[in-house]
Coordinates of C-alpha atoms in Angstrom, one line a residue:
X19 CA 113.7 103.3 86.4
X20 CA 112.6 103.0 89.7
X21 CA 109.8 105.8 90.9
X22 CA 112.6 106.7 93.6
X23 CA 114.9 107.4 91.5
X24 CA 112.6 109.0 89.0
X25 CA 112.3 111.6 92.0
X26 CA 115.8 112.2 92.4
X27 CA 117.0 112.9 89.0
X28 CA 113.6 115.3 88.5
X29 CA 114.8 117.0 91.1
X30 CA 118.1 117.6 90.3
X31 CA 117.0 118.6 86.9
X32 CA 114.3 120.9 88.3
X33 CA 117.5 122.7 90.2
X34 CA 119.0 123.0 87.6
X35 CA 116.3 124.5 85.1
X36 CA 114.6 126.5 87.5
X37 CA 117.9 128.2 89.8
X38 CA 118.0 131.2 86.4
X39 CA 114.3 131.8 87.2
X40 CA 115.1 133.5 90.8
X41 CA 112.5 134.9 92.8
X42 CA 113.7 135.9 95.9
X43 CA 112.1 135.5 99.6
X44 CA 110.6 138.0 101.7
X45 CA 113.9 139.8 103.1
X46 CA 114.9 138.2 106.6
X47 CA 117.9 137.3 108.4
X48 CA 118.6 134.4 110.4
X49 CA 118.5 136.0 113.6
X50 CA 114.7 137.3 113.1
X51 CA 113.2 133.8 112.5
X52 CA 110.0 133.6 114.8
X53 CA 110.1 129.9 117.0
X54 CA 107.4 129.3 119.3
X55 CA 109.4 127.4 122.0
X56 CA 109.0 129.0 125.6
X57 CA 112.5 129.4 126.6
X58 CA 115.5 130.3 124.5
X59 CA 119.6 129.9 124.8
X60 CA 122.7 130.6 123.7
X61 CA 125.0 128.4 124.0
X62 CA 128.8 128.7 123.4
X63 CA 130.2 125.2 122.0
X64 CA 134.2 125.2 122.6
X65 CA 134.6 122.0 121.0
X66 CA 133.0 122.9 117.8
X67 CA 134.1 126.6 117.9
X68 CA 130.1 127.4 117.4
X69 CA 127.6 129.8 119.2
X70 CA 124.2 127.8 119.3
X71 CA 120.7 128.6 119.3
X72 CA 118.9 126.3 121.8
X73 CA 115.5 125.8 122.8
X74 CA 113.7 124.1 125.6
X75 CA 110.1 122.6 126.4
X76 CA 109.1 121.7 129.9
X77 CA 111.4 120.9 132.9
X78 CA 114.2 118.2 133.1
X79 CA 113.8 115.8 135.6
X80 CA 115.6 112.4 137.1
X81 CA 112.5 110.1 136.3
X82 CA 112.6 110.6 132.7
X83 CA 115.2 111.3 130.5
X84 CA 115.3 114.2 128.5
X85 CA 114.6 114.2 124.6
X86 CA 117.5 116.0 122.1
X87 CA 115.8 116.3 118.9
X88 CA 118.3 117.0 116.2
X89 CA 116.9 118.4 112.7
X90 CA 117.4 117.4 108.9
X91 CA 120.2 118.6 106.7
X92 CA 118.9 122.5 105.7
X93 CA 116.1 122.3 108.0
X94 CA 116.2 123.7 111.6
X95 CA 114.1 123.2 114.8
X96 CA 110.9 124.4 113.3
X97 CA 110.8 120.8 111.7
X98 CA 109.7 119.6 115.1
X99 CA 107.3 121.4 115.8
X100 CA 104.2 119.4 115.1
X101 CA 105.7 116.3 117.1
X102 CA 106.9 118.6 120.2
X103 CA 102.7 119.2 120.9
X104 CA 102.7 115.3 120.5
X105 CA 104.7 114.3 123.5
X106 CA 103.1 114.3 127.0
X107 CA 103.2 117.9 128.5
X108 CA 105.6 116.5 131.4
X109 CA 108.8 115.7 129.0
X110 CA 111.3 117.9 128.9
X111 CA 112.6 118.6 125.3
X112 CA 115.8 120.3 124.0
X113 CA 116.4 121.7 120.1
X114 CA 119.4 122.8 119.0
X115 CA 119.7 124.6 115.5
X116 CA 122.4 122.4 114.4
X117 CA 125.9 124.3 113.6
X118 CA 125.7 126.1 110.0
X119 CA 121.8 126.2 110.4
X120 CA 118.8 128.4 111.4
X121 CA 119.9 131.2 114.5
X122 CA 123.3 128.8 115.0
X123 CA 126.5 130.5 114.4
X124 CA 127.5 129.8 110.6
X125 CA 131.5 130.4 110.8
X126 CA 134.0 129.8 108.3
X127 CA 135.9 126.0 108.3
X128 CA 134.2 122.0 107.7
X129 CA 130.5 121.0 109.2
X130 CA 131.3 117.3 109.5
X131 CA 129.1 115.1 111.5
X132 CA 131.5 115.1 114.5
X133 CA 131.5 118.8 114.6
X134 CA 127.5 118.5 114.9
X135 CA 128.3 115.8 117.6
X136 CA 131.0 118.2 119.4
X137 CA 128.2 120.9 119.8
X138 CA 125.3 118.4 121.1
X139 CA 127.7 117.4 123.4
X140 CA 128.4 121.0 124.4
X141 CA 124.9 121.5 124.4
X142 CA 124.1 118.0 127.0
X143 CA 126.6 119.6 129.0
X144 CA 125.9 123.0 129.4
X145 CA 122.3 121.8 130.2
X146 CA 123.6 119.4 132.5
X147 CA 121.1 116.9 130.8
X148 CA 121.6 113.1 132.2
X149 CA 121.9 110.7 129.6
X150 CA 119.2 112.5 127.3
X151 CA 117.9 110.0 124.2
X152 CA 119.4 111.7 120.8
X153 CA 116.0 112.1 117.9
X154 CA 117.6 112.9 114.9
X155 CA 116.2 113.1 111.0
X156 CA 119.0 112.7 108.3
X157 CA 121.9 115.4 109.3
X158 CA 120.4 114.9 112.6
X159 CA 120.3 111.2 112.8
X160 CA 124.1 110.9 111.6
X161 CA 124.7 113.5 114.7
X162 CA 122.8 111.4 116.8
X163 CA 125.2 108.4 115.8
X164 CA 128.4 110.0 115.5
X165 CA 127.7 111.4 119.4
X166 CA 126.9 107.7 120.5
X167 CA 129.9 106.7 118.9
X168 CA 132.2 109.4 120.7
X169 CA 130.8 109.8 124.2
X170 CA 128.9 106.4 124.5
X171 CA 128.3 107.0 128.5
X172 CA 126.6 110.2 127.5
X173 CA 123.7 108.9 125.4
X174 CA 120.8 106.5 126.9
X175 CA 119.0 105.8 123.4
X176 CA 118.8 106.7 120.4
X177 CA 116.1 107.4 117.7
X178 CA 117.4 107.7 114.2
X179 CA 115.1 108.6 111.2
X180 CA 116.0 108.6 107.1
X181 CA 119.9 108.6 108.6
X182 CA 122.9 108.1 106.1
X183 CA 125.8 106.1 107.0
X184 CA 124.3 102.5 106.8
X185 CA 126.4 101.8 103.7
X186 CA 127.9 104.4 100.7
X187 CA 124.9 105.8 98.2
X188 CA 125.8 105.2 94.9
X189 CA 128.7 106.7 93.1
X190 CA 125.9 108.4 90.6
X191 CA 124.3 109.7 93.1
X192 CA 127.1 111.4 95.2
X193 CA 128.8 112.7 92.1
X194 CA 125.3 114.7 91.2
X195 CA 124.8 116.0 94.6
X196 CA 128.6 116.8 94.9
X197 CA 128.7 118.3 91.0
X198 CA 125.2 120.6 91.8
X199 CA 125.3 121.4 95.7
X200 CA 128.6 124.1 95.7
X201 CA 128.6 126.4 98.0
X202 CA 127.6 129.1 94.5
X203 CA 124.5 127.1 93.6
X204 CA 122.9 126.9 96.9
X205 CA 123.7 130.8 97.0
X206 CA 122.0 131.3 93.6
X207 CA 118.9 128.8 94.8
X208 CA 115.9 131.0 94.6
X209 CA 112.2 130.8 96.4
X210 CA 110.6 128.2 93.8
X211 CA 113.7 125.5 93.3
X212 CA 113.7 125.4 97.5
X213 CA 110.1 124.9 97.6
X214 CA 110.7 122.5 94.5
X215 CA 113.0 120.2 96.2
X216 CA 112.0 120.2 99.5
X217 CA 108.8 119.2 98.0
X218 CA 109.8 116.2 96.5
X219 CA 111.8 114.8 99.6
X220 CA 108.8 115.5 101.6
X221 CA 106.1 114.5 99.4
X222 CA 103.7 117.0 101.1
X223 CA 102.8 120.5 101.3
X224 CA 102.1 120.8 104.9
X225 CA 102.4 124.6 106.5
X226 CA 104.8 122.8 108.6
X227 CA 107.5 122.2 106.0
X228 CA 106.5 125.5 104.3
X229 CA 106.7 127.2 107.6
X230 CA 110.1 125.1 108.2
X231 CA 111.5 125.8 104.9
X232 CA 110.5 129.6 104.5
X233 CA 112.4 130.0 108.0
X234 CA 115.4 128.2 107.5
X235 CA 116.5 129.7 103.8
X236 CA 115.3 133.4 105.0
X237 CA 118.3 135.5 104.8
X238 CA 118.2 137.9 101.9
X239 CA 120.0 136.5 99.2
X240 CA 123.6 138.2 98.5
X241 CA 123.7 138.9 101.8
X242 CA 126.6 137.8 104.4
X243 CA 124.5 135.5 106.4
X244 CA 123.4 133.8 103.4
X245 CA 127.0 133.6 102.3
X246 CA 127.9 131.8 105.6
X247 CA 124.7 129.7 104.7
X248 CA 125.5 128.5 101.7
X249 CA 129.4 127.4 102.6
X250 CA 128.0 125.5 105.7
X251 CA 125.4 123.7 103.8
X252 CA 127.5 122.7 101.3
X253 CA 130.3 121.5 103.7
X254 CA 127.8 119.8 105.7
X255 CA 125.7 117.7 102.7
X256 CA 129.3 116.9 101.0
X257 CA 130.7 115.7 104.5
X258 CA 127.8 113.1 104.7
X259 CA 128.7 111.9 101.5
X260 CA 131.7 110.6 102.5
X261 CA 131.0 110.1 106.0
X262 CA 131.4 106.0 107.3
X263 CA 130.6 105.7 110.8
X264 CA 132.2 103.1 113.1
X265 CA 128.4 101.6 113.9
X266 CA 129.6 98.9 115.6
X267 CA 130.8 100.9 118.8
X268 CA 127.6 102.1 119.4
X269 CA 125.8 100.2 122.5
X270 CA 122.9 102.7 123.4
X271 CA 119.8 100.6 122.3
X272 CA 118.5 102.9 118.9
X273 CA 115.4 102.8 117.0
X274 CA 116.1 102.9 113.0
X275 CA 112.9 104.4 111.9
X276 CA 112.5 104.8 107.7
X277 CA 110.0 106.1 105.5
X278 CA 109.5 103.6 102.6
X279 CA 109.1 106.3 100.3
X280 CA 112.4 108.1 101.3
X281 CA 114.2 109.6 98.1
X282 CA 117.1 111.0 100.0
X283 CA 118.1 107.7 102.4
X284 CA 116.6 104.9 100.6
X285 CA 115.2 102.3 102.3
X286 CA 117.7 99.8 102.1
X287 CA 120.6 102.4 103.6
X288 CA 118.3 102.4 106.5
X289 CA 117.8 98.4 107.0
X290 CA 121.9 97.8 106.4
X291 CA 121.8 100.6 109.7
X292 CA 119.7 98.5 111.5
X293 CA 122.1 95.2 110.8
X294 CA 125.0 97.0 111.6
X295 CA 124.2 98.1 115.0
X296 CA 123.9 95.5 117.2
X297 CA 121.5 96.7 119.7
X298 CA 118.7 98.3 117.2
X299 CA 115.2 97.5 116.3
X300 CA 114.3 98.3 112.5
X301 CA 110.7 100.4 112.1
X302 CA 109.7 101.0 108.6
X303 CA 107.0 103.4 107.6
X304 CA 104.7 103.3 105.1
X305 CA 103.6 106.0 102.5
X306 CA 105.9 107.8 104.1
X307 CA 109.3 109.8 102.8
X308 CA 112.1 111.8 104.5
X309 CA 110.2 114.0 107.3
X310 CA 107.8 111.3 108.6
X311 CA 107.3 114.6 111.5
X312 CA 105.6 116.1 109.3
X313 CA 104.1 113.5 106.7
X314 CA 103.2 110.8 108.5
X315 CA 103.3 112.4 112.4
X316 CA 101.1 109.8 114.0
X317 CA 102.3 106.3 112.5
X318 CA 105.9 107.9 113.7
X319 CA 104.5 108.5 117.0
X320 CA 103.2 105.4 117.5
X321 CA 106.4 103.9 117.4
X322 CA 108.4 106.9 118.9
X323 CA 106.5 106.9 122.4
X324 CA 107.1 103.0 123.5
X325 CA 110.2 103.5 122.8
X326 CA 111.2 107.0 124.6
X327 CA 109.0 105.4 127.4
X328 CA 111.4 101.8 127.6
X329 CA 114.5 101.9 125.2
X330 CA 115.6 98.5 126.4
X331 CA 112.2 96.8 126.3
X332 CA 111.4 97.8 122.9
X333 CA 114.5 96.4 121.3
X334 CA 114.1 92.5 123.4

């Protein structure tokens, strides 16, 4: 057995041994998590029938297009933080708590990936952003493509890291994460299977992910926010599952970045990405796993910032 999949089936089995041994987090709803971004929105997405929590870093302007950075399945815009003091001070940068996550609304119905698409497109519009380049990590990455897909004149570029939808994971593996990821069991998850799991797909303990992950599971457990929670984090993870995008309609030149170490998107479901979109360059990290924003911030920068500077370069 491969030490990949080693990782997955511990932590499966560490979900399931240590979700009776609850210890709960610090009491705190949705609506009180602290982000450090300098100016804050709401935005109302018709299409997706979603309020959104959006935030913004410097100033949008015609030279350069903006950057919408779309965050991991569970996760919300905290996960960014670290890279957002990367970029140079002059780009503008949008965040959008995905629909079902962090201070986004978390109403009743299906989180597919093109309801996430329907709200970034919302979102672009309501900002009036011009062709912005889509960042997206895993959820986020198969939002990124699903909006390419359905508004390609919207999107200029698109950077996609540890994203599904290259090719079906294996029928073992989608029947464990369907069988242990009901709406009930992520209710029941307590504070040490979260930090259990989240661990092992990010292979690091950076305040970071602890800061990201503290935030985005906050509300008090039997709660009704955490209720909402747990049926949009189910709906969402299950939708991926079964999720096949139509990659060859995308045209926007994309960057397919992957962390060689990825236990969630193995590597191979990144490079069959990269084959099947015609106008991609393939960028494999190494030592690296799901988050390389947090784990491996400066090998993903080094091949983020060519790209954001000259989409259409890079990929020649």
């Amino acid at each position: 057995m491969s030490a990949r999949c080693f990782a997955c089936y511990l932590a499966v089995l560490g979900f399931i041994v240590l979700n009776g041994c609850a210890t709960p987090i610090p009491p705190q709803t949705f609506a009180e998590i602290n982000y450090p971004y300098p100016k804050e929105r709401r935005v109302w997405s018709q299409r997706a029938a979603v309020d959104l929590y959006v935030a913004e870093v410097g100033v949008a302007s015609p030279k350069q297009p903006s950057l919408v950075l779309l965050h991991p399945w569970g996760a919300n815009v905290l996960i960014w933080e670290k890279l957002v003091k990367k970029l140079p001070p002059q780009q503008h940068v949008v965040l959008i708590d995905l629909p079902g996550h962090g201070k986004s609304g978390k109403p009743l119905g299906q989180y597919p990936p093109a309801r996430m698409a329907a709200a970034t497109l919302d979102v672009i519009s309501a900002l009036k952003l011009a062709r912005p380049i889509l960042v997206g990590n895993s959820l986020g990455g198969a939002t990124a493509i699903e909006t390419a897909i359905r508004a390609p004149d919207v999107v200029h570029a698109l950077v996609v890291i540890g994203a599904p939808g290259g090719t079906p994971h294996p029928s073992v593996i989608r029947n464990l994460v369907t069988t242990f990821t009901k709406p009930f069991h992520i209710r029941s998850a307590s504070e040490p299977i979260v930090r259990l799991l989240w661990f092992l797909v990010g292979h690091t303990l950076d305040p970071a992910l602890e800061k990201t992950v503290t935030s985005a599971w906050a509300s008090p457990r039997g709660s009704a926010g955490w209720k909402m929670f747990a049926r949009a984090a189910s709906s969402s993870l299950h939708s991926l599952l079964d999720w096949r995008p139509e990659l060859e309609k995308i045209k926007a030149p994309t960057l397919v970045v992957q962390g060689q170490h990825d236990v969630v998107v193995w590597p191979w479901i990144g490079q069959e990405l990269h084959e099947r979109i015609s106008n991609s360059k393939f960028h494999a990290l190494d030592s690296c796993g799901h988050f390389p924003q947090i784990e491996c911030l400066d090998q993903l920068m080094a091949t983020l910032k060519p790209f954001v500077e000259n989409p259409t370069k890079v990929i020649k």
